[in-house]
């Protein structure tokens, strides 16, 4: 008899986005003339930078000629891209990362989801609340949790991000082995300082733990004092893995390219305490299960590192940050407490009421779709998330309508 992985039965239905869709569709059906503005989703709306399109097209043309055609590429990614990433995103900022420590992939979603495979099933995991759900669900699938009760899985240490702690969780009370952190954060938009991040790195070193640092939104960081990478922090090379993506940096959500940095000095242990290279394990996993990103896409990603590419990608980020600043300023002016929107595309708003009730109010009174915070975890209750990924005109209109509806 074929049996299923019963851990899948513990997963909660991905209620959040389907419920948002259901309520939005229902409202639209009842109000066919209403022009709904969606500030809920985390997908970019602007086209790819022109340099990426040109590099993409040149890459495709090369595939059409026998002399330049390429078949299977290196599983870790082409060196031309990994060298640029290491030099620009790390060495230029004083972080000691080399090209052989970069693994190019088709998404930070896949990498943050797959990485747990190389660790033991009985390790103890710490996960933020509220959270990007992939970290949690992939550990549920792997059998690292008990049942779901009262909104939480048994066996997980939740790292509460609240108004009281400024949305930077405190260090976990007990020993944990694998810690997920995400800054700038989705959904709260909070950022972490170097000294705060140092305490996490020190904790990991003291406890032989490992930090999985999701920096998918690093390109939104404008404040020069904030770390863009965990590898700007002393001692992180031994205890951290970092995930980055071209999705939000350069509009690649539909094109697919990201990378994960696993330093060669990063160590994990067997049950009897023997140290092993995490880099080697991840290399083994990727070369067995992953076929690399297509050549033209890697050329398109490489173009982000040219001087025009950097300018064009920056223009995209500036575009969304202008939206974010407007949303934050106007919502704060209405008397609501906000986080994010400064070094992040997300604005986390304290609605002081049930987050679905707030969602309904914005939808019915302003025709604006947000994301209710409760969908990201228990600590998200009372909050909503607005996203800056839309065009200026829509954001301006949404703000006018929200002001009318809430004041
Ligand atoms: N990590 C976080 C925190 C995200 O919010 C997202 C996408 O929304 C991702 C990773 C996924 O990135 P990618 O498009 O590279 O899979």
mmCIF file of C-alpha atoms and ligand atoms in Angstrom:
data_model
loop_
_atom_site.group_PDB
_atom_site.id
_atom_site.type_symbol
_atom_site.label_atom_id
_atom_site.label_comp_id
_atom_site.label_asym_id
_atom_site.label_seq_id
_atom_site.Cartn_x
_atom_site.Cartn_y
_atom_site.Cartn_z
ATOM 1 C CA UNK A 1 0.000 0.000 0.000
ATOM 2 C CA UNK A 2 1.361 3.365 -0.997
ATOM 3 C CA UNK A 3 1.511 5.668 2.015
ATOM 4 C CA UNK A 4 1.654 9.427 2.131
ATOM 5 C CA UNK A 5 3.936 11.690 4.120
ATOM 6 C CA UNK A 6 1.438 12.347 6.893
ATOM 7 C CA UNK A 7 3.251 15.500 7.930
ATOM 8 C CA UNK A 8 1.501 17.141 4.977
ATOM 9 C CA UNK A 9 -1.787 16.593 6.796
ATOM 10 C CA UNK A 10 -0.602 18.882 9.592
ATOM 11 C CA UNK A 11 -0.250 21.806 7.165
ATOM 12 C CA UNK A 12 -2.847 24.518 7.476
ATOM 13 C CA UNK A 13 -4.673 25.395 4.278
ATOM 14 C CA UNK A 14 -3.074 28.503 2.747
ATOM 15 C CA UNK A 15 -6.084 30.402 3.837
ATOM 16 C CA UNK A 16 -4.633 33.897 3.656
ATOM 17 C CA UNK A 17 -4.448 34.692 -0.055
ATOM 18 C CA UNK A 18 -7.436 32.549 -1.031
ATOM 19 C CA UNK A 19 -9.559 34.283 1.590
ATOM 20 C CA UNK A 20 -8.363 37.712 0.403
ATOM 21 C CA UNK A 21 -9.336 36.712 -3.138
ATOM 22 C CA UNK A 22 -12.720 35.385 -2.018
ATOM 23 C CA UNK A 23 -13.625 38.568 -0.128
ATOM 24 C CA UNK A 24 -12.329 40.780 -2.940
ATOM 25 C CA UNK A 25 -14.289 38.871 -5.602
ATOM 26 C CA UNK A 26 -17.426 38.995 -3.506
ATOM 27 C CA UNK A 27 -17.087 42.759 -3.054
ATOM 28 C CA UNK A 28 -16.454 43.215 -6.788
ATOM 29 C CA UNK A 29 -19.525 41.126 -7.667
ATOM 30 C CA UNK A 30 -21.669 43.288 -5.391
ATOM 31 C CA UNK A 31 -20.051 46.504 -6.651
ATOM 32 C CA UNK A 32 -19.331 45.891 -10.331
ATOM 33 C CA UNK A 33 -18.313 49.524 -10.931
ATOM 34 C CA UNK A 34 -15.835 49.705 -8.063
ATOM 35 C CA UNK A 35 -12.215 50.057 -9.178
ATOM 36 C CA UNK A 36 -10.355 48.011 -6.630
ATOM 37 C CA UNK A 37 -6.693 48.876 -5.942
ATOM 38 C CA UNK A 38 -4.556 45.979 -4.746
ATOM 39 C CA UNK A 39 -1.901 46.891 -2.212
ATOM 40 C CA UNK A 40 -1.886 43.434 -0.718
ATOM 41 C CA UNK A 41 0.424 41.415 -2.876
ATOM 42 C CA UNK A 42 4.205 41.237 -2.710
ATOM 43 C CA UNK A 43 4.776 41.013 -6.454
ATOM 44 C CA UNK A 44 6.565 43.704 -8.431
ATOM 45 C CA UNK A 45 4.724 45.611 -11.149
ATOM 46 C CA UNK A 46 7.473 47.465 -13.087
ATOM 47 C CA UNK A 47 9.132 45.936 -16.192
ATOM 48 C CA UNK A 48 12.654 44.476 -16.155
ATOM 49 C CA UNK A 49 15.553 46.935 -16.536
ATOM 50 C CA UNK A 50 16.387 47.522 -20.205
ATOM 51 C CA UNK A 51 19.968 46.224 -19.783
ATOM 52 C CA UNK A 52 18.559 42.931 -18.471
ATOM 53 C CA UNK A 53 16.246 42.591 -21.462
ATOM 54 C CA UNK A 54 19.150 43.208 -23.863
ATOM 55 C CA UNK A 55 21.432 40.720 -22.085
ATOM 56 C CA UNK A 56 18.568 38.210 -21.956
ATOM 57 C CA UNK A 57 18.036 38.573 -25.729
ATOM 58 C CA UNK A 58 21.761 38.204 -26.460
ATOM 59 C CA UNK A 59 21.770 35.057 -24.294
ATOM 60 C CA UNK A 60 18.829 33.617 -26.235
ATOM 61 C CA UNK A 61 20.562 34.449 -29.562
ATOM 62 C CA UNK A 62 23.700 32.591 -28.397
ATOM 63 C CA UNK A 63 21.588 29.500 -27.781
ATOM 64 C CA UNK A 64 20.577 29.595 -31.456
ATOM 65 C CA UNK A 65 24.078 29.188 -32.916
ATOM 66 C CA UNK A 66 26.127 25.993 -32.723
ATOM 67 C CA UNK A 67 29.329 27.838 -31.727
ATOM 68 C CA UNK A 68 27.798 29.563 -28.738
ATOM 69 C CA UNK A 69 25.076 27.086 -27.810
ATOM 70 C CA UNK A 70 25.181 25.842 -24.188
ATOM 71 C CA UNK A 71 23.597 22.748 -22.713
ATOM 72 C CA UNK A 72 23.546 21.845 -19.015
ATOM 73 C CA UNK A 73 25.262 24.596 -17.051
ATOM 74 C CA UNK A 74 27.171 24.271 -13.781
ATOM 75 C CA UNK A 75 24.663 23.465 -10.991
ATOM 76 C CA UNK A 76 26.130 26.198 -8.802
ATOM 77 C CA UNK A 77 25.659 28.835 -11.505
ATOM 78 C CA UNK A 78 28.003 30.291 -14.132
ATOM 79 C CA UNK A 79 31.192 31.796 -12.805
ATOM 80 C CA UNK A 80 30.580 35.064 -14.700
ATOM 81 C CA UNK A 81 27.561 35.707 -12.458
ATOM 82 C CA UNK A 82 28.969 34.330 -9.203
ATOM 83 C CA UNK A 83 32.133 36.481 -9.574
ATOM 84 C CA UNK A 84 30.041 39.642 -10.029
ATOM 85 C CA UNK A 85 27.846 38.804 -7.041
ATOM 86 C CA UNK A 86 30.822 38.119 -4.766
ATOM 87 C CA UNK A 87 32.673 41.275 -5.825
ATOM 88 C CA UNK A 88 29.732 43.703 -5.864
ATOM 89 C CA UNK A 89 27.323 42.501 -3.215
ATOM 90 C CA UNK A 90 29.947 41.360 -0.709
ATOM 91 C CA UNK A 91 33.603 42.311 -1.205
ATOM 92 C CA UNK A 92 32.719 45.945 -2.065
ATOM 93 C CA UNK A 93 30.946 46.156 1.307
ATOM 94 C CA UNK A 94 33.819 44.575 3.208
ATOM 95 C CA UNK A 95 32.190 41.131 3.506
ATOM 96 C CA UNK A 96 34.625 38.317 2.873
ATOM 97 C CA UNK A 97 32.644 36.103 0.473
ATOM 98 C CA UNK A 98 34.094 34.418 -2.600
ATOM 99 C CA UNK A 99 32.474 33.230 -5.833
ATOM 100 C CA UNK A 100 32.686 29.556 -4.865
ATOM 101 C CA UNK A 101 30.471 30.309 -1.850
ATOM 102 C CA UNK A 102 27.606 31.567 -4.056
ATOM 103 C CA UNK A 103 24.925 29.164 -5.319
ATOM 104 C CA UNK A 104 22.755 30.679 -8.063
ATOM 105 C CA UNK A 105 19.180 29.384 -8.020
ATOM 106 C CA UNK A 106 15.690 29.971 -9.345
ATOM 107 C CA UNK A 107 14.405 31.553 -6.160
ATOM 108 C CA UNK A 108 14.878 32.400 -2.520
ATOM 109 C CA UNK A 109 11.558 30.637 -1.963
ATOM 110 C CA UNK A 110 12.995 27.303 -3.165
ATOM 111 C CA UNK A 111 16.290 27.790 -1.318
ATOM 112 C CA UNK A 112 14.779 28.866 2.012
ATOM 113 C CA UNK A 113 12.397 25.928 1.632
ATOM 114 C CA UNK A 114 14.966 23.313 0.575
ATOM 115 C CA UNK A 115 17.869 24.153 2.856
ATOM 116 C CA UNK A 116 16.326 22.396 5.876
ATOM 117 C CA UNK A 117 16.809 19.055 4.075
ATOM 118 C CA UNK A 118 20.520 18.986 4.877
ATOM 119 C CA UNK A 119 19.904 19.147 8.645
ATOM 120 C CA UNK A 120 18.714 16.429 11.013
ATOM 121 C CA UNK A 121 14.989 15.931 11.563
ATOM 122 C CA UNK A 122 15.285 16.182 15.356
ATOM 123 C CA UNK A 123 16.878 19.647 15.494
ATOM 124 C CA UNK A 124 15.118 22.492 17.251
ATOM 125 C CA UNK A 125 13.929 25.349 15.014
ATOM 126 C CA UNK A 126 13.270 29.004 15.833
ATOM 127 C CA UNK A 127 10.952 30.866 13.474
ATOM 128 C CA UNK A 128 9.737 34.484 13.620
ATOM 129 C CA UNK A 129 6.080 35.347 14.155
ATOM 130 C CA UNK A 130 4.753 36.991 11.985
ATOM 131 C CA UNK A 131 6.571 35.134 9.219
ATOM 132 C CA UNK A 132 6.996 34.477 5.501
ATOM 133 C CA UNK A 133 5.190 31.084 5.623
ATOM 134 C CA UNK A 134 7.733 29.044 3.606
ATOM 135 C CA UNK A 135 10.127 28.608 6.562
ATOM 136 C CA UNK A 136 7.423 27.124 8.726
ATOM 137 C CA UNK A 137 5.605 24.965 6.180
ATOM 138 C CA UNK A 138 8.752 23.289 4.865
ATOM 139 C CA UNK A 139 9.699 22.243 8.400
ATOM 140 C CA UNK A 140 6.180 20.922 8.953
ATOM 141 C CA UNK A 141 6.490 18.859 5.748
ATOM 142 C CA UNK A 142 9.830 17.497 6.965
ATOM 143 C CA UNK A 143 8.288 16.328 10.245
ATOM 144 C CA UNK A 144 10.005 18.771 12.596
ATOM 145 C CA UNK A 145 6.782 19.872 14.270
ATOM 146 C CA UNK A 146 3.905 18.387 16.197
ATOM 147 C CA UNK A 147 0.265 19.198 15.638
ATOM 148 C CA UNK A 148 -1.209 22.651 15.035
ATOM 149 C CA UNK A 149 -2.983 23.926 18.144
ATOM 150 C CA UNK A 150 -4.235 27.405 18.996
ATOM 151 C CA UNK A 151 -2.609 28.904 15.928
ATOM 152 C CA UNK A 152 0.837 27.381 16.498
ATOM 153 C CA UNK A 153 2.726 24.184 15.731
ATOM 154 C CA UNK A 154 4.030 22.197 18.673
ATOM 155 C CA UNK A 155 7.785 21.813 18.801
ATOM 156 C CA UNK A 156 8.656 25.177 17.196
ATOM 157 C CA UNK A 157 10.194 28.061 19.103
ATOM 158 C CA UNK A 158 8.366 31.153 17.886
ATOM 159 C CA UNK A 159 10.297 34.414 17.863
ATOM 160 C CA UNK A 160 7.647 37.018 18.608
ATOM 161 C CA UNK A 161 8.026 40.309 16.742
ATOM 162 C CA UNK A 162 5.821 42.822 18.512
ATOM 163 C CA UNK A 163 5.349 46.534 19.168
ATOM 164 C CA UNK A 164 6.961 45.965 22.558
ATOM 165 C CA UNK A 165 10.252 44.692 21.097
ATOM 166 C CA UNK A 166 10.227 47.010 18.081
ATOM 167 C CA UNK A 167 9.632 43.968 15.818
ATOM 168 C CA UNK A 168 13.118 42.593 16.561
ATOM 169 C CA UNK A 169 12.611 39.326 18.446
ATOM 170 C CA UNK A 170 14.488 38.608 21.649
ATOM 171 C CA UNK A 171 17.005 35.783 21.681
ATOM 172 C CA UNK A 172 15.239 32.456 22.278
ATOM 173 C CA UNK A 173 15.084 31.320 25.915
ATOM 174 C CA UNK A 174 16.214 27.796 25.179
ATOM 175 C CA UNK A 175 18.860 26.280 22.954
ATOM 176 C CA UNK A 176 17.801 26.207 19.345
ATOM 177 C CA UNK A 177 19.782 24.787 16.450
ATOM 178 C CA UNK A 178 18.411 26.499 13.355
ATOM 179 C CA UNK A 179 17.223 30.112 13.441
ATOM 180 C CA UNK A 180 15.340 31.844 10.615
ATOM 181 C CA UNK A 181 15.715 35.628 10.418
ATOM 182 C CA UNK A 182 14.488 37.966 7.682
ATOM 183 C CA UNK A 183 15.532 41.634 7.388
ATOM 184 C CA UNK A 184 14.192 43.910 5.991
ATOM 185 C CA UNK A 185 11.298 41.846 7.203
ATOM 186 C CA UNK A 186 8.330 40.493 5.351
ATOM 187 C CA UNK A 187 5.675 41.272 6.537
ATOM 188 C CA UNK A 188 6.626 43.918 9.147
ATOM 189 C CA UNK A 189 9.094 45.983 7.086
ATOM 190 C CA UNK A 190 11.332 46.195 10.184
ATOM 191 C CA UNK A 191 15.115 46.384 9.785
ATOM 192 C CA UNK A 192 17.866 45.217 12.124
ATOM 193 C CA UNK A 193 20.975 47.166 13.180
ATOM 194 C CA UNK A 194 24.499 45.762 13.069
ATOM 195 C CA UNK A 195 24.729 45.536 16.858
ATOM 196 C CA UNK A 196 21.367 43.750 17.114
ATOM 197 C CA UNK A 197 22.415 41.293 14.434
ATOM 198 C CA UNK A 198 25.745 40.805 16.205
ATOM 199 C CA UNK A 199 23.880 39.463 19.277
ATOM 200 C CA UNK A 200 22.251 36.799 17.071
ATOM 201 C CA UNK A 201 25.573 35.828 15.527
ATOM 202 C CA UNK A 202 27.162 35.621 18.997
ATOM 203 C CA UNK A 203 24.235 33.513 20.212
ATOM 204 C CA UNK A 204 24.633 31.134 17.259
ATOM 205 C CA UNK A 205 28.371 30.809 17.894
ATOM 206 C CA UNK A 206 27.855 30.103 21.609
ATOM 207 C CA UNK A 207 25.185 27.485 20.919
ATOM 208 C CA UNK A 208 26.672 25.835 17.802
ATOM 209 C CA UNK A 209 23.508 26.958 16.044
ATOM 210 C CA UNK A 210 23.070 28.202 12.483
ATOM 211 C CA UNK A 211 21.250 31.319 11.241
ATOM 212 C CA UNK A 212 19.331 31.288 7.966
ATOM 213 C CA UNK A 213 19.289 34.963 6.997
ATOM 214 C CA UNK A 214 16.743 35.936 4.355
ATOM 215 C CA UNK A 215 17.873 39.199 2.762
ATOM 216 C CA UNK A 216 15.442 39.138 -0.183
ATOM 217 C CA UNK A 217 14.643 42.833 0.429
ATOM 218 C CA UNK A 218 18.177 44.133 1.080
ATOM 219 C CA UNK A 219 18.135 46.432 -1.957
ATOM 220 C CA UNK A 220 15.486 48.567 -0.252
ATOM 221 C CA UNK A 221 17.936 49.501 2.514
ATOM 222 C CA UNK A 222 18.864 53.177 2.151
ATOM 223 C CA UNK A 223 20.317 53.832 5.598
ATOM 224 C CA UNK A 224 24.100 53.361 5.217
ATOM 225 C CA UNK A 225 24.419 52.174 8.832
ATOM 226 C CA UNK A 226 22.099 49.181 8.385
ATOM 227 C CA UNK A 227 23.644 45.850 7.364
ATOM 228 C CA UNK A 228 22.637 44.589 3.934
ATOM 229 C CA UNK A 229 24.233 41.244 4.633
ATOM 230 C CA UNK A 230 24.765 39.133 7.729
ATOM 231 C CA UNK A 231 28.325 38.683 6.487
ATOM 232 C CA UNK A 232 29.019 42.311 7.427
ATOM 233 C CA UNK A 233 28.842 41.030 11.024
ATOM 234 C CA UNK A 234 31.941 39.657 12.809
ATOM 235 C CA UNK A 235 31.957 35.889 13.141
ATOM 236 C CA UNK A 236 28.985 35.270 10.813
ATOM 237 C CA UNK A 237 30.974 33.223 8.295
ATOM 238 C CA UNK A 238 30.969 30.225 10.629
ATOM 239 C CA UNK A 239 27.289 30.336 11.599
ATOM 240 C CA UNK A 240 25.178 31.835 8.828
ATOM 241 C CA UNK A 241 23.705 31.194 5.405
ATOM 242 C CA UNK A 242 22.232 34.089 3.428
ATOM 243 C CA UNK A 243 19.466 34.108 0.824
ATOM 244 C CA UNK A 244 19.119 36.834 -1.777
ATOM 245 C CA UNK A 245 17.013 37.277 -4.845
ATOM 246 C CA UNK A 246 16.807 39.320 -8.043
ATOM 247 C CA UNK A 247 13.000 39.171 -7.692
ATOM 248 C CA UNK A 248 12.541 42.421 -5.814
ATOM 249 C CA UNK A 249 15.988 43.896 -6.584
ATOM 250 C CA UNK A 250 15.504 43.931 -10.345
ATOM 251 C CA UNK A 251 11.966 42.779 -11.097
ATOM 252 C CA UNK A 252 12.789 39.084 -11.691
ATOM 253 C CA UNK A 253 9.698 37.552 -10.046
ATOM 254 C CA UNK A 254 8.590 36.123 -13.387
ATOM 255 C CA UNK A 255 12.089 35.604 -14.803
ATOM 256 C CA UNK A 256 13.442 33.684 -11.772
ATOM 257 C CA UNK A 257 16.950 34.175 -10.438
ATOM 258 C CA UNK A 258 18.274 34.264 -6.893
ATOM 259 C CA UNK A 259 21.276 33.068 -4.927
ATOM 260 C CA UNK A 260 22.280 31.561 -1.628
ATOM 261 C CA UNK A 261 25.590 32.179 0.107
ATOM 262 C CA UNK A 262 27.043 29.270 2.067
ATOM 263 C CA UNK A 263 30.522 30.104 3.400
ATOM 264 C CA UNK A 264 33.066 27.283 3.298
ATOM 265 C CA UNK A 265 33.718 27.910 7.017
ATOM 266 C CA UNK A 266 30.104 27.192 7.980
ATOM 267 C CA UNK A 267 29.897 24.037 10.104
ATOM 268 C CA UNK A 268 27.221 21.599 11.290
ATOM 269 C CA UNK A 269 27.644 18.405 13.264
ATOM 270 C CA UNK A 270 26.829 14.697 13.313
ATOM 271 C CA UNK A 271 25.016 13.245 16.330
ATOM 272 C CA UNK A 272 28.397 12.380 17.857
ATOM 273 C CA UNK A 273 29.779 15.877 17.377
ATOM 274 C CA UNK A 274 31.856 15.465 14.212
ATOM 275 C CA UNK A 275 32.037 18.746 12.275
ATOM 276 C CA UNK A 276 31.011 18.836 8.614
ATOM 277 C CA UNK A 277 31.065 21.552 5.964
ATOM 278 C CA UNK A 278 27.561 22.887 5.304
ATOM 279 C CA UNK A 279 28.857 24.212 1.973
ATOM 280 C CA UNK A 280 29.758 20.681 0.858
ATOM 281 C CA UNK A 281 26.367 19.320 1.898
ATOM 282 C CA UNK A 282 24.490 22.047 0.042
ATOM 283 C CA UNK A 283 26.718 21.578 -3.014
ATOM 284 C CA UNK A 284 25.910 17.852 -2.937
ATOM 285 C CA UNK A 285 22.192 18.535 -2.570
ATOM 286 C CA UNK A 286 22.087 21.077 -5.382
ATOM 287 C CA UNK A 287 24.171 19.018 -7.803
ATOM 288 C CA UNK A 288 21.883 16.034 -7.232
ATOM 289 C CA UNK A 289 18.516 17.776 -7.300
ATOM 290 C CA UNK A 290 18.916 21.111 -9.094
ATOM 291 C CA UNK A 291 19.648 21.780 -12.741
ATOM 292 C CA UNK A 292 20.805 25.394 -12.507
ATOM 293 C CA UNK A 293 19.147 28.518 -13.895
ATOM 294 C CA UNK A 294 18.981 28.902 -17.677
ATOM 295 C CA UNK A 295 21.921 30.603 -19.379
ATOM 296 C CA UNK A 296 19.988 33.637 -20.766
ATOM 297 C CA UNK A 297 18.487 34.320 -17.323
ATOM 298 C CA UNK A 298 21.931 34.260 -15.722
ATOM 299 C CA UNK A 299 23.147 36.706 -18.385
ATOM 300 C CA UNK A 300 20.141 38.947 -17.607
ATOM 301 C CA UNK A 301 21.024 38.804 -13.888
ATOM 302 C CA UNK A 302 24.676 39.561 -14.644
ATOM 303 C CA UNK A 303 23.554 42.747 -16.424
ATOM 304 C CA UNK A 304 22.239 44.086 -13.105
ATOM 305 C CA UNK A 305 25.912 44.513 -12.091
ATOM 306 C CA UNK A 306 26.898 46.729 -15.045
ATOM 307 C CA UNK A 307 26.954 50.458 -14.307
ATOM 308 C CA UNK A 308 23.722 51.013 -16.295
ATOM 309 C CA UNK A 309 22.225 47.944 -14.658
ATOM 310 C CA UNK A 310 22.940 49.291 -11.206
ATOM 311 C CA UNK A 311 21.338 52.622 -12.140
ATOM 312 C CA UNK A 312 18.284 50.995 -13.700
ATOM 313 C CA UNK A 313 17.779 48.615 -10.772
ATOM 314 C CA UNK A 314 18.175 51.521 -8.366
ATOM 315 C CA UNK A 315 15.529 53.458 -10.299
ATOM 316 C CA UNK A 316 13.106 50.567 -9.744
ATOM 317 C CA UNK A 317 13.797 50.484 -6.025
ATOM 318 C CA UNK A 318 13.472 54.287 -5.794
ATOM 319 C CA UNK A 319 10.132 54.068 -7.592
ATOM 320 C CA UNK A 320 8.697 51.652 -5.029
ATOM 321 C CA UNK A 321 10.314 53.486 -2.107
ATOM 322 C CA UNK A 322 8.567 56.689 -3.204
ATOM 323 C CA UNK A 323 5.257 54.809 -2.950
ATOM 324 C CA UNK A 324 6.276 53.370 0.411
ATOM 325 C CA UNK A 325 7.195 56.794 1.816
ATOM 326 C CA UNK A 326 3.869 58.264 0.717
ATOM 327 C CA UNK A 327 1.871 55.413 2.232
ATOM 328 C CA UNK A 328 3.726 55.624 5.528
ATOM 329 C CA UNK A 329 3.506 59.420 5.788
ATOM 330 C CA UNK A 330 -0.210 59.575 5.038
ATOM 331 C CA UNK A 331 -1.208 56.629 7.206
ATOM 332 C CA UNK A 332 0.807 58.019 10.110
ATOM 333 C CA UNK A 333 -0.884 61.379 9.597
ATOM 334 C CA UNK A 334 -4.193 59.585 10.164
ATOM 335 C CA UNK A 335 -2.918 58.637 13.617
ATOM 336 C CA UNK A 336 -1.886 55.035 12.957
ATOM 337 C CA UNK A 337 1.409 53.601 14.176
ATOM 338 C CA UNK A 338 3.497 52.232 11.277
ATOM 339 C CA UNK A 339 6.707 50.272 10.810
ATOM 340 C CA UNK A 340 8.635 49.818 7.562
ATOM 341 C CA UNK A 341 8.221 51.762 4.362
ATOM 342 C CA UNK A 342 11.617 53.418 4.814
ATOM 343 C CA UNK A 343 14.110 50.682 4.055
ATOM 344 C CA UNK A 344 11.435 48.277 2.933
ATOM 345 C CA UNK A 345 8.555 48.026 0.435
ATOM 346 C CA UNK A 346 6.137 46.950 3.185
ATOM 347 C CA UNK A 347 4.289 49.125 5.667
ATOM 348 C CA UNK A 348 3.016 47.341 8.753
ATOM 349 C CA UNK A 349 0.120 49.256 10.246
ATOM 350 C CA UNK A 350 -1.215 48.885 13.760
ATOM 351 C CA UNK A 351 -4.956 48.998 13.192
ATOM 352 C CA UNK A 352 -5.799 48.362 16.862
ATOM 353 C CA UNK A 353 -8.564 46.067 15.759
ATOM 354 C CA UNK A 354 -9.094 42.579 14.345
ATOM 355 C CA UNK A 355 -6.969 42.490 11.201
ATOM 356 C CA UNK A 356 -9.722 40.933 9.032
ATOM 357 C CA UNK A 357 -12.181 43.574 10.267
ATOM 358 C CA UNK A 358 -9.677 46.235 9.188
ATOM 359 C CA UNK A 359 -9.246 44.458 5.835
ATOM 360 C CA UNK A 360 -13.042 44.532 5.287
ATOM 361 C CA UNK A 361 -13.219 48.201 6.232
ATOM 362 C CA UNK A 362 -10.525 49.194 3.724
ATOM 363 C CA UNK A 363 -12.094 47.058 1.019
ATOM 364 C CA UNK A 364 -15.677 48.203 1.555
ATOM 365 C CA UNK A 365 -15.022 51.875 2.314
ATOM 366 C CA UNK A 366 -11.961 52.564 0.135
ATOM 367 C CA UNK A 367 -11.911 49.750 -2.437
ATOM 368 C CA UNK A 368 -8.332 48.983 -1.362
ATOM 369 C CA UNK A 369 -7.011 45.480 -0.756
ATOM 370 C CA UNK A 370 -4.422 45.025 2.008
ATOM 371 C CA UNK A 371 -3.069 41.900 3.693
ATOM 372 C CA UNK A 372 -4.421 41.144 7.174
ATOM 373 C CA UNK A 373 -1.542 40.619 9.583
ATOM 374 C CA UNK A 374 -3.170 37.633 11.299
ATOM 375 C CA UNK A 375 -2.450 35.612 8.145
ATOM 376 C CA UNK A 376 1.278 35.760 8.916
ATOM 377 C CA UNK A 377 1.021 34.397 12.451
ATOM 378 C CA UNK A 378 -0.470 35.047 15.848
ATOM 379 C CA UNK A 379 1.642 38.185 16.435
ATOM 380 C CA UNK A 380 0.271 39.684 13.226
ATOM 381 C CA UNK A 381 -3.200 40.045 14.765
ATOM 382 C CA UNK A 382 -4.164 43.719 15.045
ATOM 383 C CA UNK A 383 -2.023 44.697 12.047
ATOM 384 C CA UNK A 384 -2.371 44.997 8.289
ATOM 385 C CA UNK A 385 0.368 45.064 5.638
ATOM 386 C CA UNK A 386 0.317 47.500 2.746
ATOM 387 C CA UNK A 387 2.712 46.906 -0.136
ATOM 388 C CA UNK A 388 4.415 49.606 -2.230
ATOM 389 C CA UNK A 389 4.471 47.370 -5.325
ATOM 390 C CA UNK A 390 2.090 49.284 -7.558
ATOM 391 C CA UNK A 391 2.226 52.336 -9.799
ATOM 392 C CA UNK A 392 2.343 55.851 -8.316
ATOM 393 C CA UNK A 393 -1.080 56.799 -9.654
ATOM 394 C CA UNK A 394 -2.780 53.824 -8.013
ATOM 395 C CA UNK A 395 -0.990 54.409 -4.728
ATOM 396 C CA UNK A 396 -1.974 58.091 -4.707
ATOM 397 C CA UNK A 397 -5.575 57.210 -5.451
ATOM 398 C CA UNK A 398 -5.587 54.474 -2.810
ATOM 399 C CA UNK A 399 -4.248 56.898 -0.220
ATOM 400 C CA UNK A 400 -6.886 59.528 -1.051
ATOM 401 C CA UNK A 401 -9.599 56.912 -0.655
ATOM 402 C CA UNK A 402 -8.134 55.522 2.591
ATOM 403 C CA UNK A 403 -7.926 59.036 4.055
ATOM 404 C CA UNK A 404 -11.585 59.591 3.258
ATOM 405 C CA UNK A 405 -12.591 56.201 4.625
ATOM 406 C CA UNK A 406 -10.626 56.359 7.879
ATOM 407 C CA UNK A 407 -10.833 59.984 8.922
HETATM 408 N N1 LIG B 1 11.845 35.594 1.027
HETATM 409 C C1 LIG B 1 10.923 36.494 1.373
HETATM 410 C C2 LIG B 1 10.952 37.059 2.736
HETATM 411 C C3 LIG B 1 9.925 36.870 0.464
HETATM 412 O O1 LIG B 1 8.988 37.742 0.825
HETATM 413 C C4 LIG B 1 9.920 36.299 -0.815
HETATM 414 C C5 LIG B 1 8.878 36.632 -1.823
HETATM 415 O O2 LIG B 1 7.907 37.258 -1.604
HETATM 416 C C6 LIG B 1 10.895 35.367 -1.126
HETATM 417 C C7 LIG B 1 11.849 35.039 -0.195
HETATM 418 C C8 LIG B 1 10.880 34.667 -2.451
HETATM 419 O O3 LIG B 1 11.754 35.178 -3.343
HETATM 420 P P1 LIG B 1 11.930 34.519 -4.782
HETATM 421 O O4 LIG B 1 11.045 35.247 -5.722
HETATM 422 O O5 LIG B 1 13.386 34.691 -5.066
HETATM 423 O O6 LIG B 1 11.577 33.067 -4.679
#
